[in-house]
């Protein structure tokens, strides 16, 4: 028997008495009701919240710190795959089990670090098996080292605010500026801090943002013109900016080409 399997079995035994806190996220009330009924027959579980879309699911996880999130994929506002990606920013990331009517998303689900993938209608024995895995992982949860989920580009950024969170639509972001270990997101409703690197944001959202400085990315549709001050410093003028932004010399030529092509 392999060492990895022995390790998982040891964790499962250690976590056998663990009370598992669960959030159910599905936009269909009947689907949520079915999961509640199935969970009622399982010992050692507690449904602490329900959510009807991805944004509600993230807020529920921030408020209740669940061990397990039973998560639909096709949901309004933010889909389940993107929810799983945002969970990487949580200090204690819940175990994710996807529950969906479609099996076409299975590969993306496991790329998103899900521990199981249940196809509706969910069967009791499959849910029990997923709970066993989740219980074993919940017993060892909390190291905060889960990798970022792969998949399609996010539609929102997630800022943590004193125990709650704010979801910022990417389309509302005007520019991103690195400050020490944080990135300041300047958007239509103000500013927020996120704990992501400017490099990773550029890799993910390079089609929307352009680098103007080693510490700044600007939304392409915010760029209006470049101006040179009397001291020779080039500045970017933004459509909705409250001040010009410094442009590094190495970025000037690319920015001029970008503006011409807008």
PDB file of C-alpha atoms in Angstrom:
ATOM      1  CA  UNK A   1       0.000   0.000   0.000  1.00  0.00           C
ATOM      2  CA  UNK A   2       1.394   3.439  -0.963  1.00  0.00           C
ATOM      3  CA  UNK A   3       2.624   5.957   1.599  1.00  0.00           C
ATOM      4  CA  UNK A   4       0.176   8.635   0.332  1.00  0.00           C
ATOM      5  CA  UNK A   5      -2.802   6.313   0.794  1.00  0.00           C
ATOM      6  CA  UNK A   6      -1.649   5.387   4.305  1.00  0.00           C
ATOM      7  CA  UNK A   7      -1.294   9.076   5.140  1.00  0.00           C
ATOM      8  CA  UNK A   8      -4.833   9.861   3.930  1.00  0.00           C
ATOM      9  CA  UNK A   9      -6.237   6.922   5.889  1.00  0.00           C
ATOM     10  CA  UNK A  10      -4.421   8.082   9.022  1.00  0.00           C
ATOM     11  CA  UNK A  11      -5.908  11.555   8.580  1.00  0.00           C
ATOM     12  CA  UNK A  12      -9.356  10.099   8.030  1.00  0.00           C
ATOM     13  CA  UNK A  13      -9.057   8.134  11.274  1.00  0.00           C
ATOM     14  CA  UNK A  14      -7.803  11.192  13.117  1.00  0.00           C
ATOM     15  CA  UNK A  15     -10.641  13.299  11.760  1.00  0.00           C
ATOM     16  CA  UNK A  16     -13.397  10.758  12.333  1.00  0.00           C
ATOM     17  CA  UNK A  17     -14.784  12.707  15.276  1.00  0.00           C
ATOM     18  CA  UNK A  18     -14.396  16.144  13.699  1.00  0.00           C
ATOM     19  CA  UNK A  19     -17.565  18.231  13.402  1.00  0.00           C
ATOM     20  CA  UNK A  20     -17.628  19.508   9.820  1.00  0.00           C
ATOM     21  CA  UNK A  21     -19.115  22.955   9.188  1.00  0.00           C
ATOM     22  CA  UNK A  22     -20.678  23.166   5.719  1.00  0.00           C
ATOM     23  CA  UNK A  23     -21.837  25.944   3.390  1.00  0.00           C
ATOM     24  CA  UNK A  24     -24.176  24.971   0.540  1.00  0.00           C
ATOM     25  CA  UNK A  25     -23.989  27.186  -2.560  1.00  0.00           C
ATOM     26  CA  UNK A  26     -26.447  26.620  -5.401  1.00  0.00           C
ATOM     27  CA  UNK A  27     -28.769  28.979  -7.252  1.00  0.00           C
ATOM     28  CA  UNK A  28     -31.564  26.371  -7.256  1.00  0.00           C
ATOM     29  CA  UNK A  29     -33.516  26.205  -3.958  1.00  0.00           C
ATOM     30  CA  UNK A  30     -34.577  22.615  -4.653  1.00  0.00           C
ATOM     31  CA  UNK A  31     -30.958  21.554  -5.108  1.00  0.00           C
ATOM     32  CA  UNK A  32     -30.011  23.177  -1.792  1.00  0.00           C
ATOM     33  CA  UNK A  33     -32.979  21.447  -0.116  1.00  0.00           C
ATOM     34  CA  UNK A  34     -31.889  18.047  -1.468  1.00  0.00           C
ATOM     35  CA  UNK A  35     -28.371  18.506  -0.113  1.00  0.00           C
ATOM     36  CA  UNK A  36     -29.773  19.530   3.280  1.00  0.00           C
ATOM     37  CA  UNK A  37     -31.909  16.372   3.365  1.00  0.00           C
ATOM     38  CA  UNK A  38     -28.975  14.156   2.433  1.00  0.00           C
ATOM     39  CA  UNK A  39     -26.751  15.812   5.020  1.00  0.00           C
ATOM     40  CA  UNK A  40     -29.396  15.280   7.713  1.00  0.00           C
ATOM     41  CA  UNK A  41     -28.595  11.562   7.507  1.00  0.00           C
ATOM     42  CA  UNK A  42     -24.867  12.136   8.055  1.00  0.00           C
ATOM     43  CA  UNK A  43     -23.371  12.319  11.538  1.00  0.00           C
ATOM     44  CA  UNK A  44     -21.002  15.065  12.616  1.00  0.00           C
ATOM     45  CA  UNK A  45     -22.001  17.730  10.092  1.00  0.00           C
ATOM     46  CA  UNK A  46     -23.557  21.176  10.489  1.00  0.00           C
ATOM     47  CA  UNK A  47     -24.909  23.360   7.682  1.00  0.00           C
ATOM     48  CA  UNK A  48     -23.932  26.853   8.822  1.00  0.00           C
ATOM     49  CA  UNK A  49     -25.120  28.822   5.760  1.00  0.00           C
ATOM     50  CA  UNK A  50     -26.618  28.651   2.291  1.00  0.00           C
ATOM     51  CA  UNK A  51     -25.923  30.829  -0.740  1.00  0.00           C
ATOM     52  CA  UNK A  52     -27.778  31.400  -3.991  1.00  0.00           C
ATOM     53  CA  UNK A  53     -24.854  32.715  -6.057  1.00  0.00           C
ATOM     54  CA  UNK A  54     -21.086  32.909  -6.043  1.00  0.00           C
ATOM     55  CA  UNK A  55     -20.852  36.277  -4.333  1.00  0.00           C
ATOM     56  CA  UNK A  56     -23.083  35.110  -1.483  1.00  0.00           C
ATOM     57  CA  UNK A  57     -20.961  31.957  -1.221  1.00  0.00           C
ATOM     58  CA  UNK A  58     -17.780  33.960  -0.691  1.00  0.00           C
ATOM     59  CA  UNK A  59     -19.432  36.162   1.929  1.00  0.00           C
ATOM     60  CA  UNK A  60     -20.769  33.062   3.709  1.00  0.00           C
ATOM     61  CA  UNK A  61     -17.279  31.522   3.777  1.00  0.00           C
ATOM     62  CA  UNK A  62     -15.782  34.745   5.127  1.00  0.00           C
ATOM     63  CA  UNK A  63     -18.416  34.964   7.874  1.00  0.00           C
ATOM     64  CA  UNK A  64     -18.702  31.320   8.953  1.00  0.00           C
ATOM     65  CA  UNK A  65     -15.235  29.856   8.191  1.00  0.00           C
ATOM     66  CA  UNK A  66     -16.648  26.495   7.023  1.00  0.00           C
ATOM     67  CA  UNK A  67     -14.631  23.317   6.676  1.00  0.00           C
ATOM     68  CA  UNK A  68     -16.483  22.302   3.508  1.00  0.00           C
ATOM     69  CA  UNK A  69     -18.153  24.181   0.664  1.00  0.00           C
ATOM     70  CA  UNK A  70     -20.646  22.230  -1.461  1.00  0.00           C
ATOM     71  CA  UNK A  71     -20.495  24.358  -4.581  1.00  0.00           C
ATOM     72  CA  UNK A  72     -22.497  24.484  -7.801  1.00  0.00           C
ATOM     73  CA  UNK A  73     -20.609  25.619 -10.914  1.00  0.00           C
ATOM     74  CA  UNK A  74     -23.213  27.367 -13.102  1.00  0.00           C
ATOM     75  CA  UNK A  75     -24.370  30.248 -10.901  1.00  0.00           C
ATOM     76  CA  UNK A  76     -25.192  33.926 -11.521  1.00  0.00           C
ATOM     77  CA  UNK A  77     -22.843  36.858 -10.777  1.00  0.00           C
ATOM     78  CA  UNK A  78     -19.767  34.701 -10.085  1.00  0.00           C
ATOM     79  CA  UNK A  79     -19.608  31.054 -11.096  1.00  0.00           C
ATOM     80  CA  UNK A  80     -18.344  28.253  -8.886  1.00  0.00           C
ATOM     81  CA  UNK A  81     -14.959  27.920 -10.575  1.00  0.00           C
ATOM     82  CA  UNK A  82     -14.189  31.565  -9.898  1.00  0.00           C
ATOM     83  CA  UNK A  83     -15.374  31.197  -6.303  1.00  0.00           C
ATOM     84  CA  UNK A  84     -12.800  28.426  -5.875  1.00  0.00           C
ATOM     85  CA  UNK A  85     -10.095  30.709  -7.201  1.00  0.00           C
ATOM     86  CA  UNK A  86     -10.967  33.493  -4.757  1.00  0.00           C
ATOM     87  CA  UNK A  87     -10.846  31.051  -1.853  1.00  0.00           C
ATOM     88  CA  UNK A  88      -7.055  30.873  -2.225  1.00  0.00           C
ATOM     89  CA  UNK A  89      -6.942  34.295  -0.542  1.00  0.00           C
ATOM     90  CA  UNK A  90      -8.651  32.990   2.604  1.00  0.00           C
ATOM     91  CA  UNK A  91      -6.454  32.345   5.610  1.00  0.00           C
ATOM     92  CA  UNK A  92      -8.205  28.996   6.139  1.00  0.00           C
ATOM     93  CA  UNK A  93      -9.440  27.793   2.795  1.00  0.00           C
ATOM     94  CA  UNK A  94     -12.463  25.455   2.976  1.00  0.00           C
ATOM     95  CA  UNK A  95     -12.413  22.095   1.249  1.00  0.00           C
ATOM     96  CA  UNK A  96     -14.397  22.354  -2.000  1.00  0.00           C
ATOM     97  CA  UNK A  97     -16.723  19.706  -3.414  1.00  0.00           C
ATOM     98  CA  UNK A  98     -18.475  20.662  -6.641  1.00  0.00           C
ATOM     99  CA  UNK A  99     -22.105  19.596  -7.132  1.00  0.00           C
ATOM    100  CA  UNK A 100     -23.282  20.219 -10.692  1.00  0.00           C
ATOM    101  CA  UNK A 101     -25.692  18.997 -13.325  1.00  0.00           C
ATOM    102  CA  UNK A 102     -22.930  18.826 -15.949  1.00  0.00           C
ATOM    103  CA  UNK A 103     -19.928  16.506 -16.097  1.00  0.00           C
ATOM    104  CA  UNK A 104     -18.153  18.651 -18.717  1.00  0.00           C
ATOM    105  CA  UNK A 105     -16.522  20.798 -16.019  1.00  0.00           C
ATOM    106  CA  UNK A 106     -14.797  17.955 -14.176  1.00  0.00           C
ATOM    107  CA  UNK A 107     -11.273  18.755 -15.384  1.00  0.00           C
ATOM    108  CA  UNK A 108     -11.618  22.442 -14.519  1.00  0.00           C
ATOM    109  CA  UNK A 109     -13.037  21.508 -11.125  1.00  0.00           C
ATOM    110  CA  UNK A 110     -10.002  19.447 -10.186  1.00  0.00           C
ATOM    111  CA  UNK A 111      -7.722  22.166 -11.550  1.00  0.00           C
ATOM    112  CA  UNK A 112      -9.507  24.361  -9.004  1.00  0.00           C
ATOM    113  CA  UNK A 113      -8.292  22.048  -6.214  1.00  0.00           C
ATOM    114  CA  UNK A 114     -11.704  20.457  -5.563  1.00  0.00           C
ATOM    115  CA  UNK A 115     -11.510  17.184  -3.639  1.00  0.00           C
ATOM    116  CA  UNK A 116     -14.572  15.696  -5.361  1.00  0.00           C
ATOM    117  CA  UNK A 117     -17.053  16.317  -8.165  1.00  0.00           C
ATOM    118  CA  UNK A 118     -20.647  15.178  -7.700  1.00  0.00           C
ATOM    119  CA  UNK A 119     -23.102  15.086 -10.596  1.00  0.00           C
ATOM    120  CA  UNK A 120     -26.734  15.915  -9.832  1.00  0.00           C
ATOM    121  CA  UNK A 121     -28.910  14.345  -8.676  1.00  0.00           C
ATOM    122  CA  UNK A 122     -26.410  13.742  -5.889  1.00  0.00           C
ATOM    123  CA  UNK A 123     -26.589  10.235  -4.430  1.00  0.00           C
ATOM    124  CA  UNK A 124     -26.267   9.562  -0.713  1.00  0.00           C
ATOM    125  CA  UNK A 125     -23.326   7.180  -1.087  1.00  0.00           C
ATOM    126  CA  UNK A 126     -21.369   9.628  -3.275  1.00  0.00           C
ATOM    127  CA  UNK A 127     -21.992  12.462  -0.836  1.00  0.00           C
ATOM    128  CA  UNK A 128     -20.887  10.247   2.072  1.00  0.00           C
ATOM    129  CA  UNK A 129     -17.667   9.423   0.212  1.00  0.00           C
ATOM    130  CA  UNK A 130     -17.000  13.112  -0.462  1.00  0.00           C
ATOM    131  CA  UNK A 131     -17.660  13.930   3.195  1.00  0.00           C
ATOM    132  CA  UNK A 132     -15.128  11.304   4.266  1.00  0.00           C
ATOM    133  CA  UNK A 133     -12.470  12.947   2.114  1.00  0.00           C
ATOM    134  CA  UNK A 134     -13.460  16.402   3.299  1.00  0.00           C
ATOM    135  CA  UNK A 135     -13.365  15.319   6.943  1.00  0.00           C
ATOM    136  CA  UNK A 136      -9.831  13.952   6.548  1.00  0.00           C
ATOM    137  CA  UNK A 137      -8.639  17.182   4.941  1.00  0.00           C
ATOM    138  CA  UNK A 138     -10.533  19.367   7.412  1.00  0.00           C
ATOM    139  CA  UNK A 139      -8.632  17.663  10.245  1.00  0.00           C
ATOM    140  CA  UNK A 140      -5.370  18.919   8.738  1.00  0.00           C
ATOM    141  CA  UNK A 141      -6.729  22.208   7.401  1.00  0.00           C
ATOM    142  CA  UNK A 142      -5.414  25.649   8.105  1.00  0.00           C
ATOM    143  CA  UNK A 143      -1.857  25.874   6.757  1.00  0.00           C
ATOM    144  CA  UNK A 144      -2.975  28.388   4.102  1.00  0.00           C
ATOM    145  CA  UNK A 145      -0.688  26.942   1.445  1.00  0.00           C
ATOM    146  CA  UNK A 146      -3.274  25.811  -1.099  1.00  0.00           C
ATOM    147  CA  UNK A 147      -2.097  26.767  -4.599  1.00  0.00           C
ATOM    148  CA  UNK A 148      -3.960  29.178  -6.787  1.00  0.00           C
ATOM    149  CA  UNK A 149      -6.608  27.496  -8.873  1.00  0.00           C
ATOM    150  CA  UNK A 150      -6.087  27.314 -12.591  1.00  0.00           C
ATOM    151  CA  UNK A 151      -8.709  28.089 -15.143  1.00  0.00           C
ATOM    152  CA  UNK A 152     -10.263  30.998 -16.963  1.00  0.00           C
ATOM    153  CA  UNK A 153      -9.572  34.608 -16.059  1.00  0.00           C
ATOM    154  CA  UNK A 154     -11.439  35.962 -13.041  1.00  0.00           C
ATOM    155  CA  UNK A 155     -14.149  38.594 -13.426  1.00  0.00           C
ATOM    156  CA  UNK A 156     -13.559  40.093  -9.955  1.00  0.00           C
ATOM    157  CA  UNK A 157     -10.751  40.815  -7.523  1.00  0.00           C
ATOM    158  CA  UNK A 158     -11.284  40.005  -3.855  1.00  0.00           C
ATOM    159  CA  UNK A 159     -10.233  42.414  -1.078  1.00  0.00           C
ATOM    160  CA  UNK A 160     -10.377  41.369   2.583  1.00  0.00           C
ATOM    161  CA  UNK A 161     -11.830  43.998   4.922  1.00  0.00           C
ATOM    162  CA  UNK A 162     -11.618  43.357   8.662  1.00  0.00           C
ATOM    163  CA  UNK A 163     -13.063  39.861   8.494  1.00  0.00           C
ATOM    164  CA  UNK A 164     -15.396  40.525   5.547  1.00  0.00           C
ATOM    165  CA  UNK A 165     -14.624  40.964   1.873  1.00  0.00           C
ATOM    166  CA  UNK A 166     -15.293  43.197  -1.109  1.00  0.00           C
ATOM    167  CA  UNK A 167     -15.564  41.909  -4.664  1.00  0.00           C
ATOM    168  CA  UNK A 168     -14.308  44.392  -7.244  1.00  0.00           C
ATOM    169  CA  UNK A 169     -15.388  43.867 -10.881  1.00  0.00           C
ATOM    170  CA  UNK A 170     -12.343  43.838 -13.156  1.00  0.00           C
ATOM    171  CA  UNK A 171     -14.203  46.117 -15.562  1.00  0.00           C
ATOM    172  CA  UNK A 172     -14.308  48.806 -12.837  1.00  0.00           C
ATOM    173  CA  UNK A 173     -10.562  48.729 -12.098  1.00  0.00           C
ATOM    174  CA  UNK A 174      -8.737  51.810 -13.399  1.00  0.00           C
ATOM    175  CA  UNK A 175      -5.199  50.986 -12.334  1.00  0.00           C
ATOM    176  CA  UNK A 176      -3.206  48.732 -10.009  1.00  0.00           C
ATOM    177  CA  UNK A 177      -0.273  50.047  -8.006  1.00  0.00           C
ATOM    178  CA  UNK A 178       2.170  47.985  -5.943  1.00  0.00           C
ATOM    179  CA  UNK A 179       2.957  49.198  -2.431  1.00  0.00           C
ATOM    180  CA  UNK A 180       5.290  46.962  -0.397  1.00  0.00           C
ATOM    181  CA  UNK A 181       3.606  43.515  -0.129  1.00  0.00           C
ATOM    182  CA  UNK A 182       0.185  44.796  -1.258  1.00  0.00           C
ATOM    183  CA  UNK A 183      -1.382  46.029  -4.470  1.00  0.00           C
ATOM    184  CA  UNK A 184      -3.684  49.043  -4.279  1.00  0.00           C
ATOM    185  CA  UNK A 185      -6.699  48.592  -6.560  1.00  0.00           C
ATOM    186  CA  UNK A 186      -7.980  51.945  -7.789  1.00  0.00           C
ATOM    187  CA  UNK A 187     -11.506  51.434  -9.047  1.00  0.00           C
ATOM    188  CA  UNK A 188     -14.769  53.263  -9.747  1.00  0.00           C
ATOM    189  CA  UNK A 189     -15.850  53.108  -6.091  1.00  0.00           C
ATOM    190  CA  UNK A 190     -12.568  53.973  -4.402  1.00  0.00           C
ATOM    191  CA  UNK A 191      -9.456  52.043  -3.374  1.00  0.00           C
ATOM    192  CA  UNK A 192      -8.805  48.642  -1.801  1.00  0.00           C
ATOM    193  CA  UNK A 193      -5.755  46.571  -0.878  1.00  0.00           C
ATOM    194  CA  UNK A 194      -5.256  43.026  -2.128  1.00  0.00           C
ATOM    195  CA  UNK A 195      -2.484  40.564  -1.279  1.00  0.00           C
ATOM    196  CA  UNK A 196      -1.490  39.603  -4.805  1.00  0.00           C
ATOM    197  CA  UNK A 197       1.617  40.386  -6.813  1.00  0.00           C
ATOM    198  CA  UNK A 198       1.543  42.852  -9.685  1.00  0.00           C
ATOM    199  CA  UNK A 199       3.336  40.254 -11.834  1.00  0.00           C
ATOM    200  CA  UNK A 200       0.622  37.615 -11.329  1.00  0.00           C
ATOM    201  CA  UNK A 201      -2.093  40.184 -12.075  1.00  0.00           C
ATOM    202  CA  UNK A 202      -0.309  41.187 -15.276  1.00  0.00           C
ATOM    203  CA  UNK A 203      -0.060  37.538 -16.333  1.00  0.00           C
ATOM    204  CA  UNK A 204      -3.750  36.946 -15.717  1.00  0.00           C
ATOM    205  CA  UNK A 205      -5.166  40.234 -17.017  1.00  0.00           C
ATOM    206  CA  UNK A 206      -2.580  41.286 -19.589  1.00  0.00           C
ATOM    207  CA  UNK A 207      -5.252  41.813 -22.236  1.00  0.00           C
ATOM    208  CA  UNK A 208      -6.941  44.461 -20.103  1.00  0.00           C
ATOM    209  CA  UNK A 209      -3.987  46.181 -18.393  1.00  0.00           C
ATOM    210  CA  UNK A 210      -0.720  47.597 -19.675  1.00  0.00           C
ATOM    211  CA  UNK A 211       2.403  48.225 -17.594  1.00  0.00           C
ATOM    212  CA  UNK A 212       3.474  51.869 -17.340  1.00  0.00           C
ATOM    213  CA  UNK A 213       6.010  51.435 -14.543  1.00  0.00           C
ATOM    214  CA  UNK A 214       7.568  48.599 -12.561  1.00  0.00           C
ATOM    215  CA  UNK A 215       4.972  49.281  -9.854  1.00  0.00           C
ATOM    216  CA  UNK A 216       1.878  50.155 -11.913  1.00  0.00           C
ATOM    217  CA  UNK A 217      -0.575  48.591 -14.396  1.00  0.00           C
ATOM    218  CA  UNK A 218      -3.251  50.738 -16.071  1.00  0.00           C
ATOM    219  CA  UNK A 219      -6.460  49.665 -17.787  1.00  0.00           C
ATOM    220  CA  UNK A 220      -5.988  50.201 -21.507  1.00  0.00           C
ATOM    221  CA  UNK A 221      -9.346  51.942 -21.916  1.00  0.00           C
ATOM    222  CA  UNK A 222      -8.352  54.441 -19.198  1.00  0.00           C
ATOM    223  CA  UNK A 223      -5.346  55.760 -21.138  1.00  0.00           C
ATOM    224  CA  UNK A 224      -5.951  59.127 -22.808  1.00  0.00           C
ATOM    225  CA  UNK A 225      -2.494  60.527 -23.600  1.00  0.00           C
ATOM    226  CA  UNK A 226       1.123  60.823 -22.510  1.00  0.00           C
ATOM    227  CA  UNK A 227       2.533  64.186 -21.411  1.00  0.00           C
ATOM    228  CA  UNK A 228       6.132  65.184 -20.779  1.00  0.00           C
ATOM    229  CA  UNK A 229       6.781  67.660 -17.953  1.00  0.00           C
ATOM    230  CA  UNK A 230       9.438  70.356 -18.096  1.00  0.00           C
ATOM    231  CA  UNK A 231      11.807  68.118 -16.126  1.00  0.00           C
ATOM    232  CA  UNK A 232      11.484  65.405 -18.811  1.00  0.00           C
ATOM    233  CA  UNK A 233       9.297  62.994 -16.820  1.00  0.00           C
ATOM    234  CA  UNK A 234       6.557  61.333 -18.897  1.00  0.00           C
ATOM    235  CA  UNK A 235       3.129  60.980 -17.296  1.00  0.00           C
ATOM    236  CA  UNK A 236       0.057  58.963 -18.271  1.00  0.00           C
ATOM    237  CA  UNK A 237      -3.226  60.888 -18.276  1.00  0.00           C
ATOM    238  CA  UNK A 238      -6.217  58.700 -17.391  1.00  0.00           C
ATOM    239  CA  UNK A 239      -9.812  59.136 -18.437  1.00  0.00           C
ATOM    240  CA  UNK A 240     -11.017  58.920 -14.851  1.00  0.00           C
ATOM    241  CA  UNK A 241      -7.792  59.565 -12.972  1.00  0.00           C
ATOM    242  CA  UNK A 242      -7.428  62.215 -10.299  1.00  0.00           C
ATOM    243  CA  UNK A 243      -3.729  62.687 -11.047  1.00  0.00           C
ATOM    244  CA  UNK A 244      -1.136  61.884 -13.738  1.00  0.00           C
ATOM    245  CA  UNK A 245       0.853  58.686 -13.231  1.00  0.00           C
ATOM    246  CA  UNK A 246       4.613  58.367 -13.722  1.00  0.00           C
ATOM    247  CA  UNK A 247       5.726  56.394 -16.773  1.00  0.00           C
ATOM    248  CA  UNK A 248       9.150  54.734 -16.771  1.00  0.00           C
ATOM    249  CA  UNK A 249      11.388  55.380 -19.771  1.00  0.00           C
ATOM    250  CA  UNK A 250      11.415  51.716 -20.812  1.00  0.00           C
ATOM    251  CA  UNK A 251       7.591  51.734 -21.095  1.00  0.00           C
ATOM    252  CA  UNK A 252       7.152  54.929 -23.120  1.00  0.00           C
ATOM    253  CA  UNK A 253       7.471  53.460 -26.629  1.00  0.00           C
ATOM    254  CA  UNK A 254       5.047  50.597 -25.931  1.00  0.00           C
ATOM    255  CA  UNK A 255       2.541  52.989 -24.355  1.00  0.00           C
ATOM    256  CA  UNK A 256       2.623  55.347 -27.329  1.00  0.00           C
ATOM    257  CA  UNK A 257       1.853  52.398 -29.619  1.00  0.00           C
ATOM    258  CA  UNK A 258      -0.929  51.245 -27.296  1.00  0.00           C
ATOM    259  CA  UNK A 259      -2.581  54.675 -27.272  1.00  0.00           C
ATOM    260  CA  UNK A 260      -2.367  54.961 -31.075  1.00  0.00           C
ATOM    261  CA  UNK A 261      -4.191  51.633 -31.403  1.00  0.00           C
ATOM    262  CA  UNK A 262      -6.977  52.419 -28.953  1.00  0.00           C
TER     263      UNK A 262
END
